[in-house]
CSV table of N, CA and C and ligand atoms in Angstrom, one decimal:
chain,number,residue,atom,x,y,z
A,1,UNK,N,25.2,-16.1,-104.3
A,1,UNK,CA,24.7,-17.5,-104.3
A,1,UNK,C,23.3,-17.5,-104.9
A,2,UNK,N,23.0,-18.5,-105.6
A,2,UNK,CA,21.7,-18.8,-106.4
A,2,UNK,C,21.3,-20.5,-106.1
A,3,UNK,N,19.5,-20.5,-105.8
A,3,UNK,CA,19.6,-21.5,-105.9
A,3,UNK,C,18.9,-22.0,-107.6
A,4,UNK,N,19.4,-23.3,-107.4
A,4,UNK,CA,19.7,-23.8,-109.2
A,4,UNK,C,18.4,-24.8,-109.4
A,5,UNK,N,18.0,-25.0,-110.6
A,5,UNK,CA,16.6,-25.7,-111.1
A,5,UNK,C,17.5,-27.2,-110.6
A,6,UNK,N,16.6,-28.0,-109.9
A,6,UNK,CA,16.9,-29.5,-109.9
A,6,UNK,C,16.5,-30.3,-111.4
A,7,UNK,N,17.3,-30.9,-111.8
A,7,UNK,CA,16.5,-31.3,-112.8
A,7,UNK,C,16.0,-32.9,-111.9
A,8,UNK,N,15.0,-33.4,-112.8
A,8,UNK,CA,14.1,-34.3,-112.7
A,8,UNK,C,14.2,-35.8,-113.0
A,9,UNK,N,14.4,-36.8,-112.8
A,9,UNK,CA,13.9,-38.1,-113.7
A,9,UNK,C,12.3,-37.6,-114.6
A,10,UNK,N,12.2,-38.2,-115.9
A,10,UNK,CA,13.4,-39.1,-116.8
A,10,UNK,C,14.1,-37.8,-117.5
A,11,UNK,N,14.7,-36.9,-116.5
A,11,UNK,CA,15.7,-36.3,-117.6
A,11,UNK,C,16.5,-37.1,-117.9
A,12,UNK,N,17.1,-37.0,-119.6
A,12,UNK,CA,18.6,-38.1,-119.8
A,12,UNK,C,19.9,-36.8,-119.3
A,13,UNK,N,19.9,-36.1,-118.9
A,13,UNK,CA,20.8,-35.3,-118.4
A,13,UNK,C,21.5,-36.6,-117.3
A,14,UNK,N,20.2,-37.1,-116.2
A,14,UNK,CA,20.8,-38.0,-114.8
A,14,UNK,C,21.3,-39.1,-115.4
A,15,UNK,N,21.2,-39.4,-116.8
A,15,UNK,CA,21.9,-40.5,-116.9
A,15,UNK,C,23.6,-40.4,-117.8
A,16,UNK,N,23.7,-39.4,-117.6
A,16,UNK,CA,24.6,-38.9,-118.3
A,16,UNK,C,26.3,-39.6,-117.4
A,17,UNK,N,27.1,-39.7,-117.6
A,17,UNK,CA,28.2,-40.1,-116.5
A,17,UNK,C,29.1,-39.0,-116.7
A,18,UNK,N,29.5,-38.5,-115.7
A,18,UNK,CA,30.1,-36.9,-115.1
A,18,UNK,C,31.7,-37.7,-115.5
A,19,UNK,N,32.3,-35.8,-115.6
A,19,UNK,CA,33.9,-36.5,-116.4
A,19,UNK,C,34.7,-35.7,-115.0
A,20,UNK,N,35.9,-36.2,-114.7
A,20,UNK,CA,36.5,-35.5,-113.8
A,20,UNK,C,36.7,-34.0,-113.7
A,21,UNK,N,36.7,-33.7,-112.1
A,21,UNK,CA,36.9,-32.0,-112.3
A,21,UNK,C,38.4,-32.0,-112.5
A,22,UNK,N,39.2,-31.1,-113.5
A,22,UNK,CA,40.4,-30.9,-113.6
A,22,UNK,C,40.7,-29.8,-112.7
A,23,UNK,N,40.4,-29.0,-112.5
A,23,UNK,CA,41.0,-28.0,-111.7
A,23,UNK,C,39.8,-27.1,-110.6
A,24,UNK,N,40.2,-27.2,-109.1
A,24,UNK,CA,39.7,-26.7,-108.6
A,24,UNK,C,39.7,-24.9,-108.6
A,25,UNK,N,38.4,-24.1,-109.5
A,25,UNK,CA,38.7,-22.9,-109.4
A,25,UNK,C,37.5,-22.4,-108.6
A,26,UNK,N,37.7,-20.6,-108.8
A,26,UNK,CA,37.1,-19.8,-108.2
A,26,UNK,C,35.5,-20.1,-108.8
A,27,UNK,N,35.3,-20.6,-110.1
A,27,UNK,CA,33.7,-20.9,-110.7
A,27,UNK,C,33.5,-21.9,-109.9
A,28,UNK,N,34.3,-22.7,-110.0
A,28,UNK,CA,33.5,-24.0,-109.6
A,28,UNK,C,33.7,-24.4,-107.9
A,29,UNK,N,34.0,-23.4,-107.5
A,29,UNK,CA,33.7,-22.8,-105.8
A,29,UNK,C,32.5,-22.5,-105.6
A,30,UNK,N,32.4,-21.1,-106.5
A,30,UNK,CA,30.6,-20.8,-106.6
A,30,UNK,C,29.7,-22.0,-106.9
A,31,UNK,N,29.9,-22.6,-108.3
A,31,UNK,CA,29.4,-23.8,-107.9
A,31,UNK,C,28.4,-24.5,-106.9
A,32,UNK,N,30.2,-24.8,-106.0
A,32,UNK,CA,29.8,-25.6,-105.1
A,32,UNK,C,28.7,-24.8,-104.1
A,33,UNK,N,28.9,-23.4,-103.7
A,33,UNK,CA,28.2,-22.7,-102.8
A,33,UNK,C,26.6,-22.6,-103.7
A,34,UNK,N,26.2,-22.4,-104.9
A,34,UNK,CA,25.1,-22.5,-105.3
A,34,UNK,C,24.3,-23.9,-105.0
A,35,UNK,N,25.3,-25.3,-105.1
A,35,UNK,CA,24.6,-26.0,-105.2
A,35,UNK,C,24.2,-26.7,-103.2
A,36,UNK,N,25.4,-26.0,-102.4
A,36,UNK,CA,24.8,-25.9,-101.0
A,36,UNK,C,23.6,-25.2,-100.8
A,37,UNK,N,23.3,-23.9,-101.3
A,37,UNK,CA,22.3,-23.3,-101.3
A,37,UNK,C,21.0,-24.1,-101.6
A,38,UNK,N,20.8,-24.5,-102.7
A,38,UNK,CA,20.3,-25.4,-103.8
A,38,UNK,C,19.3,-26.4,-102.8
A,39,UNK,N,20.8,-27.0,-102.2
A,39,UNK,CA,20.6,-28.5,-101.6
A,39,UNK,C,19.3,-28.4,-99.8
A,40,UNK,N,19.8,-27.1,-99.4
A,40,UNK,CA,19.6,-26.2,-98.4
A,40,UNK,C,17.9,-26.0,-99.0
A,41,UNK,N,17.8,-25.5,-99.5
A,41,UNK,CA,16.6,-24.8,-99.9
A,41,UNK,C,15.2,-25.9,-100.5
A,42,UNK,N,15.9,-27.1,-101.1
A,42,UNK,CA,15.3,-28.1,-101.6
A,42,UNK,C,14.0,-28.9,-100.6
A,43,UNK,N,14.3,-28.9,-98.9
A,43,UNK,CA,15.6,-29.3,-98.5
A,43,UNK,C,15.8,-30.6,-99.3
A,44,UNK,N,17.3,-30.9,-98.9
A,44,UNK,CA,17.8,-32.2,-99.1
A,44,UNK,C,19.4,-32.6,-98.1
A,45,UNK,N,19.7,-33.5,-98.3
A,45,UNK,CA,20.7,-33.8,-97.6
A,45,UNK,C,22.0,-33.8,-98.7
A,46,UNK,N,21.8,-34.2,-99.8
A,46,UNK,CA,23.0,-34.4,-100.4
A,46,UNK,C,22.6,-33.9,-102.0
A,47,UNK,N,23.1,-33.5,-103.1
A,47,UNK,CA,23.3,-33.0,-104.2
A,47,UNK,C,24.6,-33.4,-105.4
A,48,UNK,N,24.2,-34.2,-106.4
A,48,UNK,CA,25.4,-34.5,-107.2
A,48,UNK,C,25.3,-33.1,-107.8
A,49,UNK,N,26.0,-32.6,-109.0
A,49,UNK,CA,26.5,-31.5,-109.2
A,49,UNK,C,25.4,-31.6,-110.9
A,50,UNK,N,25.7,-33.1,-111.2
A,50,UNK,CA,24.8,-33.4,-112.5
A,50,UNK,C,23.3,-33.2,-112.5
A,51,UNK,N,22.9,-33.2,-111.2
A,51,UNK,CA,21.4,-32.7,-110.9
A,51,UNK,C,21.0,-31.6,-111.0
A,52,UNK,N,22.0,-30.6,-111.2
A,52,UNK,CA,22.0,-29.0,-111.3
A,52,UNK,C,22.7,-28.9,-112.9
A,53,UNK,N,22.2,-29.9,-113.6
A,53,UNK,CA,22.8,-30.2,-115.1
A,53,UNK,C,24.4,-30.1,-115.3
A,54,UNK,N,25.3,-29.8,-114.3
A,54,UNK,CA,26.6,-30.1,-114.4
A,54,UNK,C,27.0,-31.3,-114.4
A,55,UNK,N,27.6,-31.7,-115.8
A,55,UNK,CA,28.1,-33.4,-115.6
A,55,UNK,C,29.4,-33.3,-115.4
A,56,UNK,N,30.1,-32.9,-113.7
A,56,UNK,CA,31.5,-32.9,-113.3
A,56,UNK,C,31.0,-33.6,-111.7
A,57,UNK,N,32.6,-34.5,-111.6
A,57,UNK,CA,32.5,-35.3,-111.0
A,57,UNK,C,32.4,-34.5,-109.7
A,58,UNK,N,31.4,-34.3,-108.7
A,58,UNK,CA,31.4,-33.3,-107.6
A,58,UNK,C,30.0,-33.4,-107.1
A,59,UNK,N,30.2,-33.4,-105.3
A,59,UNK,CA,28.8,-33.5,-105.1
A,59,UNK,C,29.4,-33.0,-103.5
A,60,UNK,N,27.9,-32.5,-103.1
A,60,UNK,CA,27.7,-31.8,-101.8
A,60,UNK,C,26.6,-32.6,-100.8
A,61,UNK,N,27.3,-32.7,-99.3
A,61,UNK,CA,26.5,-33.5,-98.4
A,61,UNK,C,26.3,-32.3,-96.9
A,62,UNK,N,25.6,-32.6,-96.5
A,62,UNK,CA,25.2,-32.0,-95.5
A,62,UNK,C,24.1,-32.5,-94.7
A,63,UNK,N,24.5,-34.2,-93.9
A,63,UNK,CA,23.2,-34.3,-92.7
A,63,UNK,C,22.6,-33.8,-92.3
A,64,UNK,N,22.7,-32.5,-91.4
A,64,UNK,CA,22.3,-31.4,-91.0
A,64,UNK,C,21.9,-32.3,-90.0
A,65,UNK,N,22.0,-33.4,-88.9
A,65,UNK,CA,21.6,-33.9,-87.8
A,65,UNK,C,22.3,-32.9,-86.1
A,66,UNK,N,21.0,-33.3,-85.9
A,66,UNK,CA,20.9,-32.3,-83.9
A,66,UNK,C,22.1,-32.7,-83.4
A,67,UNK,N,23.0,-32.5,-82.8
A,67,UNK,CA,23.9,-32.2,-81.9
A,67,UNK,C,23.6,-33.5,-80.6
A,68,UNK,N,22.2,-33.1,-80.3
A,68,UNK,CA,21.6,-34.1,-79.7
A,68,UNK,C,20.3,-34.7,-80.2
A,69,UNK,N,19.1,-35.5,-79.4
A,69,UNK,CA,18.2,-36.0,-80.0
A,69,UNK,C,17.1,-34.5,-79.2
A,70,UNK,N,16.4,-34.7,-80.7
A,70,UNK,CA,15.4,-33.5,-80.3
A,70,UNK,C,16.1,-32.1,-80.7
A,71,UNK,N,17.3,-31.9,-80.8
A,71,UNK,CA,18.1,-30.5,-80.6
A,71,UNK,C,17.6,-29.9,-82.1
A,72,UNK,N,18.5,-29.0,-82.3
A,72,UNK,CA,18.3,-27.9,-83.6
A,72,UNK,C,19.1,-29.0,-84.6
A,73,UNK,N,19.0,-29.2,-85.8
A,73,UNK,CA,19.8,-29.1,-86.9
A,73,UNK,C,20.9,-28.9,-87.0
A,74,UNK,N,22.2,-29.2,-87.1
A,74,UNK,CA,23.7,-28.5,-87.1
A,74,UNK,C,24.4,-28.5,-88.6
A,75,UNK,N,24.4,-27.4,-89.0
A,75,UNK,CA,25.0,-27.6,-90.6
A,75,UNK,C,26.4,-28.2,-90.6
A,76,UNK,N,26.8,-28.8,-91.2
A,76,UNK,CA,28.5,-29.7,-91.6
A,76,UNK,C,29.0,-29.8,-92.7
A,77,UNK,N,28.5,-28.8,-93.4
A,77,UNK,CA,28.7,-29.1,-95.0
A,77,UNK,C,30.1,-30.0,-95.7
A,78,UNK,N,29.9,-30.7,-96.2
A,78,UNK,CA,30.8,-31.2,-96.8
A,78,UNK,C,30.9,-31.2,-98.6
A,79,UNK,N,32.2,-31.4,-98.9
A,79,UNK,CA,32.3,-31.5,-100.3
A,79,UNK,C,33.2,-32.5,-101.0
A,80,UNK,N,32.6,-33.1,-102.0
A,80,UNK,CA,33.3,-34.3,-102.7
A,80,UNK,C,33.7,-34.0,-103.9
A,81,UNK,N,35.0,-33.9,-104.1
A,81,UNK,CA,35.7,-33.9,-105.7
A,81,UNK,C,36.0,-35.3,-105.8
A,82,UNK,N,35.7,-35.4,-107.4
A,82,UNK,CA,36.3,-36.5,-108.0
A,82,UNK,C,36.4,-37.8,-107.1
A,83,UNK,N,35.2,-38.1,-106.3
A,83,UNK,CA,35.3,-39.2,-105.0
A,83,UNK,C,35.9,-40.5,-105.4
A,84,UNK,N,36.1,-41.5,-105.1
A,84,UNK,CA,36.1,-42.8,-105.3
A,84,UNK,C,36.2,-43.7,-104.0
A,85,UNK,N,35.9,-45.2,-104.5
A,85,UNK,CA,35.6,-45.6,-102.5
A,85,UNK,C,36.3,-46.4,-103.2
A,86,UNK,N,37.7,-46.9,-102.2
A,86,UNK,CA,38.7,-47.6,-102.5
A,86,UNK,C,38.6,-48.8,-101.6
A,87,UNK,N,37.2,-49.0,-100.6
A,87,UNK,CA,37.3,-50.4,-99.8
A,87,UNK,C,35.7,-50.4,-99.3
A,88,UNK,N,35.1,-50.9,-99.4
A,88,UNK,CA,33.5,-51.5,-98.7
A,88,UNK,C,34.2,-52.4,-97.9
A,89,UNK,N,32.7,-52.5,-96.9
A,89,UNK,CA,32.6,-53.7,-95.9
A,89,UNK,C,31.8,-54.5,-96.3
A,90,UNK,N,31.7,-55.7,-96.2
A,90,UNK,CA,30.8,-56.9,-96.7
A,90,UNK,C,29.7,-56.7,-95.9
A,91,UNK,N,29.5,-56.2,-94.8
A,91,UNK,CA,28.1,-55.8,-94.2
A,91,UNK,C,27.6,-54.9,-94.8
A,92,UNK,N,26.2,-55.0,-95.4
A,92,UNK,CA,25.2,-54.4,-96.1
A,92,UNK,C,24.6,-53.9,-94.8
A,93,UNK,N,23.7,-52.2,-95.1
A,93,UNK,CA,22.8,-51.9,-94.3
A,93,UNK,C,21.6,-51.4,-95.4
A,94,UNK,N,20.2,-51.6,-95.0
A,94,UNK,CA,19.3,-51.2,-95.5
A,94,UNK,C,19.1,-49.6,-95.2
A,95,UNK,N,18.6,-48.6,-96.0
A,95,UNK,CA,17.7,-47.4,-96.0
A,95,UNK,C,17.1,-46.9,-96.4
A,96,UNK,N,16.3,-46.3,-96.1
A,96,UNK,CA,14.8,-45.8,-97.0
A,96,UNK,C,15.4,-44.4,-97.6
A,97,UNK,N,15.9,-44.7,-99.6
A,97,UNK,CA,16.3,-43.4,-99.8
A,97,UNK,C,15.2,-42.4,-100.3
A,98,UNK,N,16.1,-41.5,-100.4
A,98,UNK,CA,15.0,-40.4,-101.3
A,98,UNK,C,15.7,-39.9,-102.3
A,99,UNK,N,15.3,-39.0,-103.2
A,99,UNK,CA,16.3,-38.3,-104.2
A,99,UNK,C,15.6,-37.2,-104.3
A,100,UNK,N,16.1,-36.2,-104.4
A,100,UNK,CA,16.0,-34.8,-105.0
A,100,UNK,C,15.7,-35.0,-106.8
A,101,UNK,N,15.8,-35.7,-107.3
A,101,UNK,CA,15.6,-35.7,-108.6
A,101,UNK,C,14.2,-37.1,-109.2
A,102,UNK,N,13.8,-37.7,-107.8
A,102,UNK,CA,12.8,-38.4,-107.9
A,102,UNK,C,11.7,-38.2,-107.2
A,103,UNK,N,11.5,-36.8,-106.9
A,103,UNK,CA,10.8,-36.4,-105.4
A,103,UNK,C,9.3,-37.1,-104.7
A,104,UNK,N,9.9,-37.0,-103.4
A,104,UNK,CA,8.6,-37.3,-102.4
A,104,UNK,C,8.9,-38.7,-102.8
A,105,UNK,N,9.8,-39.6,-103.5
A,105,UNK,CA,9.7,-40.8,-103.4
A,105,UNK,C,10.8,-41.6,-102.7
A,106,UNK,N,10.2,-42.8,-101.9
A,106,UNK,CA,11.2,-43.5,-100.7
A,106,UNK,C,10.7,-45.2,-101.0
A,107,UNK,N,12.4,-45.6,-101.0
A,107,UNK,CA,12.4,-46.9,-100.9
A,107,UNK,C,13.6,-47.1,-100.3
A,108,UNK,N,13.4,-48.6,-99.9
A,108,UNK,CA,14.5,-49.1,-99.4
A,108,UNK,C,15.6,-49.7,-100.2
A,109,UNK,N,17.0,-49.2,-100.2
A,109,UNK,CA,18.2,-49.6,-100.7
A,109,UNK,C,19.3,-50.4,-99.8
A,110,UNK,N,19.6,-51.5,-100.1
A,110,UNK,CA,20.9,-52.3,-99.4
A,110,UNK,C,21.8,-51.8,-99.7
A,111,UNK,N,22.9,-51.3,-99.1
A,111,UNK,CA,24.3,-50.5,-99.4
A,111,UNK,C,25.4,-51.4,-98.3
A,112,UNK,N,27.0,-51.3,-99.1
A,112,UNK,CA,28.0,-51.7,-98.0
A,112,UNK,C,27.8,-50.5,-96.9
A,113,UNK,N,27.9,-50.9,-95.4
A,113,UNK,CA,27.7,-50.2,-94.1
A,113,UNK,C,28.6,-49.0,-93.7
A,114,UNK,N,30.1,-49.1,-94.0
A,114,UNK,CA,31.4,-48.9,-94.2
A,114,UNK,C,32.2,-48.6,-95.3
A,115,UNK,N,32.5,-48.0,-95.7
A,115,UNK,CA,33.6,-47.2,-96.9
A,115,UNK,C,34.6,-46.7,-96.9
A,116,UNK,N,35.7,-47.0,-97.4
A,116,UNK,CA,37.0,-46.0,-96.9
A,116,UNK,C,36.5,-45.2,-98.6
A,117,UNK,N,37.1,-44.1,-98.2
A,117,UNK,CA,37.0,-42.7,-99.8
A,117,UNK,C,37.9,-42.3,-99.8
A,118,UNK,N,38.2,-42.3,-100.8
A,118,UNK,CA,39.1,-40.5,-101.2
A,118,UNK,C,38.9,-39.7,-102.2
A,119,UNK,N,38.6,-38.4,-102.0
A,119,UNK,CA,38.5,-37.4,-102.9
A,119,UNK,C,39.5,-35.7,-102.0
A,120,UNK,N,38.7,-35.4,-103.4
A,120,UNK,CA,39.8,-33.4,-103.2
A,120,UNK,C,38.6,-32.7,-102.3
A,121,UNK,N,38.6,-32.0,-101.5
A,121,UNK,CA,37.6,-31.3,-101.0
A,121,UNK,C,37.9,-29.9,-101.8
A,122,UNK,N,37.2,-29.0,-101.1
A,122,UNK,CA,36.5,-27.8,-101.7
A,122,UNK,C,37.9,-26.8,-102.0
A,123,UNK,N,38.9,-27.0,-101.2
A,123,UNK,CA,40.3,-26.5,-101.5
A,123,UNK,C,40.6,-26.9,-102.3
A,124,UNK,N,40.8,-28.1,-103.0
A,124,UNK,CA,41.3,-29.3,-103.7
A,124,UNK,C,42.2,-30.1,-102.9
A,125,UNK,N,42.4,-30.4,-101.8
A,125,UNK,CA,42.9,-30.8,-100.7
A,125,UNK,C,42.5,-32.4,-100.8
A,126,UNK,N,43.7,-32.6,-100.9
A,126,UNK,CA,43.5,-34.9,-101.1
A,126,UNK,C,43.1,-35.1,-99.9
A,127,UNK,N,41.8,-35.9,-99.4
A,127,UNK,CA,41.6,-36.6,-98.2
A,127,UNK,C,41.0,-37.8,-98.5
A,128,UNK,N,41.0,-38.9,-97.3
A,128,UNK,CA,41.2,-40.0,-97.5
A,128,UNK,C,40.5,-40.7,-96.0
A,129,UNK,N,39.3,-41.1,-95.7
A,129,UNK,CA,38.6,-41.5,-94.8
A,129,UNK,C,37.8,-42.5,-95.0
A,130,UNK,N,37.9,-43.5,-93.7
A,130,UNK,CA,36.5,-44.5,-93.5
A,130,UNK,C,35.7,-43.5,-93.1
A,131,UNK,N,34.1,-43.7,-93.5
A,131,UNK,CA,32.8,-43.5,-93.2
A,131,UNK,C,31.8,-44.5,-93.1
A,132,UNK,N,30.8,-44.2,-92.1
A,132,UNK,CA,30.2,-45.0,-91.7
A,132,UNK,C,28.3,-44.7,-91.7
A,133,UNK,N,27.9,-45.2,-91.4
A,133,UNK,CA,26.4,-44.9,-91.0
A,133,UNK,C,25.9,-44.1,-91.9
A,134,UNK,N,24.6,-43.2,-91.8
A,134,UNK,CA,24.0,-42.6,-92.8
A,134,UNK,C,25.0,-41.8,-94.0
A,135,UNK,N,26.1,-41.1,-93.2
A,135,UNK,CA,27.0,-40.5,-94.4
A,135,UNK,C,27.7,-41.1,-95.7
A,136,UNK,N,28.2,-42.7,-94.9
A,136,UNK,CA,28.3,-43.7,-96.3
A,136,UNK,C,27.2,-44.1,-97.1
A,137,UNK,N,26.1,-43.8,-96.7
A,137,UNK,CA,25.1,-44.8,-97.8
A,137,UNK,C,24.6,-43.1,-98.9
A,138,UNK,N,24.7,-42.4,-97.7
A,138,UNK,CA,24.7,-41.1,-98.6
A,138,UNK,C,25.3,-40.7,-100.1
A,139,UNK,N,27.0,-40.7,-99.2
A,139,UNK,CA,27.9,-40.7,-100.4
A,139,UNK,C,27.3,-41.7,-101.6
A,140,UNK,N,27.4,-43.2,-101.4
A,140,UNK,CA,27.2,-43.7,-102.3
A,140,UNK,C,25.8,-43.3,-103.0
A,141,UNK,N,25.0,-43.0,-102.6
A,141,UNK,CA,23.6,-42.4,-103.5
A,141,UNK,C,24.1,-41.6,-104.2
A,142,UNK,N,25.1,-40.4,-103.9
A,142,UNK,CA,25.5,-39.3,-104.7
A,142,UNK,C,26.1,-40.0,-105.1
A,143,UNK,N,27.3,-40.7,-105.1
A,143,UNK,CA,28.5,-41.4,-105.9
A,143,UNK,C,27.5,-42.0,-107.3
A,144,UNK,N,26.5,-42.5,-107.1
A,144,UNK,CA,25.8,-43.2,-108.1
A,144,UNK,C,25.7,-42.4,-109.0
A,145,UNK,N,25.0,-41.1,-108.7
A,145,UNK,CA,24.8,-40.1,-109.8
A,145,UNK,C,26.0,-40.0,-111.0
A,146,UNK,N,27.3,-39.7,-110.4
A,146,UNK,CA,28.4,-39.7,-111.5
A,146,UNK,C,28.5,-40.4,-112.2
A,147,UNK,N,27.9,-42.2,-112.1
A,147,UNK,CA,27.6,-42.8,-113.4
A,147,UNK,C,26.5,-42.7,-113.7
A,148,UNK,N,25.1,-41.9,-113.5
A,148,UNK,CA,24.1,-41.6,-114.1
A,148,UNK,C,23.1,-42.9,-113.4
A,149,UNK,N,23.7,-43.3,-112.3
A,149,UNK,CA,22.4,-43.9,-111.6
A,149,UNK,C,21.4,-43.6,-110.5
A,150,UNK,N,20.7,-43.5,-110.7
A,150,UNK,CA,19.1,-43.4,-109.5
A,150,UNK,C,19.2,-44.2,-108.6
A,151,UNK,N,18.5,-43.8,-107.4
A,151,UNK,CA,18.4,-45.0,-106.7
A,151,UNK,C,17.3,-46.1,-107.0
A,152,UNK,N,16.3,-45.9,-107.6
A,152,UNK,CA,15.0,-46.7,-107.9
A,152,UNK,C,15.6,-47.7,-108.8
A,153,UNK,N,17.6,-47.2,-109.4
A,153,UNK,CA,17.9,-48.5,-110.4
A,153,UNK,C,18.3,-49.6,-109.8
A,154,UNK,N,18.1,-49.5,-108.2
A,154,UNK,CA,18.8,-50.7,-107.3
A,154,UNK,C,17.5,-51.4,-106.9
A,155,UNK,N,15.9,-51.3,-107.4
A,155,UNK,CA,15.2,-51.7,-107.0
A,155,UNK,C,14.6,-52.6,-108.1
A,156,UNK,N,13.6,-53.7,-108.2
A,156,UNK,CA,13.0,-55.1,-108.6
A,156,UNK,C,12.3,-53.8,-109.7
A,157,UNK,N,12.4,-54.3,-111.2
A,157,UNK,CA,11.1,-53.1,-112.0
A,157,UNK,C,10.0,-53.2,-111.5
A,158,UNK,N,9.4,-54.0,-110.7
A,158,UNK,CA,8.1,-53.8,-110.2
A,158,UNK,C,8.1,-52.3,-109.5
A,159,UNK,N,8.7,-52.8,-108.2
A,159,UNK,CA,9.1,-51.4,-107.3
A,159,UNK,C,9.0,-50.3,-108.4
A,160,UNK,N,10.4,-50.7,-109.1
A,160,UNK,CA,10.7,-49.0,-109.9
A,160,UNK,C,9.4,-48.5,-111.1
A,161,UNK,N,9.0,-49.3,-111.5
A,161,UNK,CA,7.6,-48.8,-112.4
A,161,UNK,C,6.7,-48.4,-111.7
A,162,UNK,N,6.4,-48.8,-109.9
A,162,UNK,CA,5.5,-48.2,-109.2
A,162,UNK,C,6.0,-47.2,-109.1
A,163,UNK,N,6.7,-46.7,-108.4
A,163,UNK,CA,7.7,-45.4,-107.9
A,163,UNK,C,7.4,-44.5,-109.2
A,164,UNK,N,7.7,-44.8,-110.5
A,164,UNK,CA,7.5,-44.2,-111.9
A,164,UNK,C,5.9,-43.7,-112.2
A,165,UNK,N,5.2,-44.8,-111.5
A,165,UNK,CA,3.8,-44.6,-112.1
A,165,UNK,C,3.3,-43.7,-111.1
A,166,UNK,N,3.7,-43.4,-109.8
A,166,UNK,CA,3.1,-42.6,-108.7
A,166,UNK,C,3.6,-41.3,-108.7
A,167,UNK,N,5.0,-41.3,-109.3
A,167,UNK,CA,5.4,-39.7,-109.6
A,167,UNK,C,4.6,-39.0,-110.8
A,168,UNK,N,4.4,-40.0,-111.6
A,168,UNK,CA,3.9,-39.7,-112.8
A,168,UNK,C,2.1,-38.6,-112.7
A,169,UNK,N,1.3,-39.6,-111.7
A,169,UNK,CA,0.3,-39.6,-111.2
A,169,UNK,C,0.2,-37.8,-110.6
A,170,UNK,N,1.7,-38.0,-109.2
A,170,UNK,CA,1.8,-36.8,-108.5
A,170,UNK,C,1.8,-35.7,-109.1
A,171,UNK,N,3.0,-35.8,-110.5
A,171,UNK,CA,3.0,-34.7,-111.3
A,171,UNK,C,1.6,-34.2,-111.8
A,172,UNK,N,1.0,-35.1,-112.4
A,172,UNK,CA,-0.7,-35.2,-113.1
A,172,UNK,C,-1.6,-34.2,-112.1
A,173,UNK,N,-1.7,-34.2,-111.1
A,173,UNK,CA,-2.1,-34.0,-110.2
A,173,UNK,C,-1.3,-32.4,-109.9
A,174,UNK,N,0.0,-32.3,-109.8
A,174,UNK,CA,0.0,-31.2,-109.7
A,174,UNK,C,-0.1,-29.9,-110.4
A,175,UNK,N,0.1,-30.3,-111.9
A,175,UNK,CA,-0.4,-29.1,-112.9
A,175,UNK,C,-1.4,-29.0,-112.9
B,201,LIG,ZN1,19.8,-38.5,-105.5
């Protein structure tokens, strides 16, 4: 296992739109375990596959939430082939995202609350579930990436030019 260079905004790599995975193999297993690693190490919660410059439709989630409140961390790794969300709920929830490809930066995004999905998991195994609470708004942040969207693209350009001008600054600052 290796962990993989994240790439950055404004790479045009993130804007790129990922083409379906045709066939679940033994590479793109490693893959997936690289980009757990990756996601693990970052830390982060979730990883499109395009942020590790792969444009295939595939992405890795992992809440890592306590068991209880206050408890340890619990890994749950999960994996999305080729996702698609076949139903929203008309209830929107707000959340303060982040991205691994916009780092240290948080805004608030309105998302449907509820999602039914289906994608191939890491077998290639068809599944088909409602999700709810932080794991749906997740998905969709990753889901976004397969057409090459950010989260800062759901925000007013004010917002998103500050968010631009403070990473910009951060970067400045850290070379
Ligand atoms: Zn992201």
């Amino acid at each position: 296992m290796a962990v993989l260079p994240i790439l950055e905004t404004p790479d045009p790599l993130l804007r790129r739109i990922s083409s379906p995975v045709e066939e679940v193999t033994p590479e793109l297993q490693t893959l997936i375990d690289d980009m757990f690693e990756t996601m693990y190490a970052a830390p982060g919660i979730g990883l499109a596959a395009i942020q590790v410059g792969v444009p295939k439709r595939l992405l890795v989630i992992d809440l890592q939430e306590p068991e209880e409140e206050g408890g340890e961390p619990v890994r749950r790794p999960l994996v999305f082939i080729n996702p698609e969300i076949v139903e929203t709920s008309d209830h929107l929830q707000v959340y303060n995202e982040g991205c691994l490809s916009v780092p240290e930066m948080y805004a608030e995004v309105e998302r449907p609350d509820r999602i039914r999905a289906r994608w191939l998991d890491r077998d290639g195994s068809s599944r088909e579930e409602e999700l709810d609470g932080l794991l749906a708004i997740c998905l969709q942040h990753e889901m976004d990436h397969l057409e090459g969207i950010l989260f800062i693209d759901h925000l007013s350009r004010l917002k998103r030019d500050m968010i631009l001008k403070k990473l910009a600054k951060a970067r400045k600052l850290a070379a």
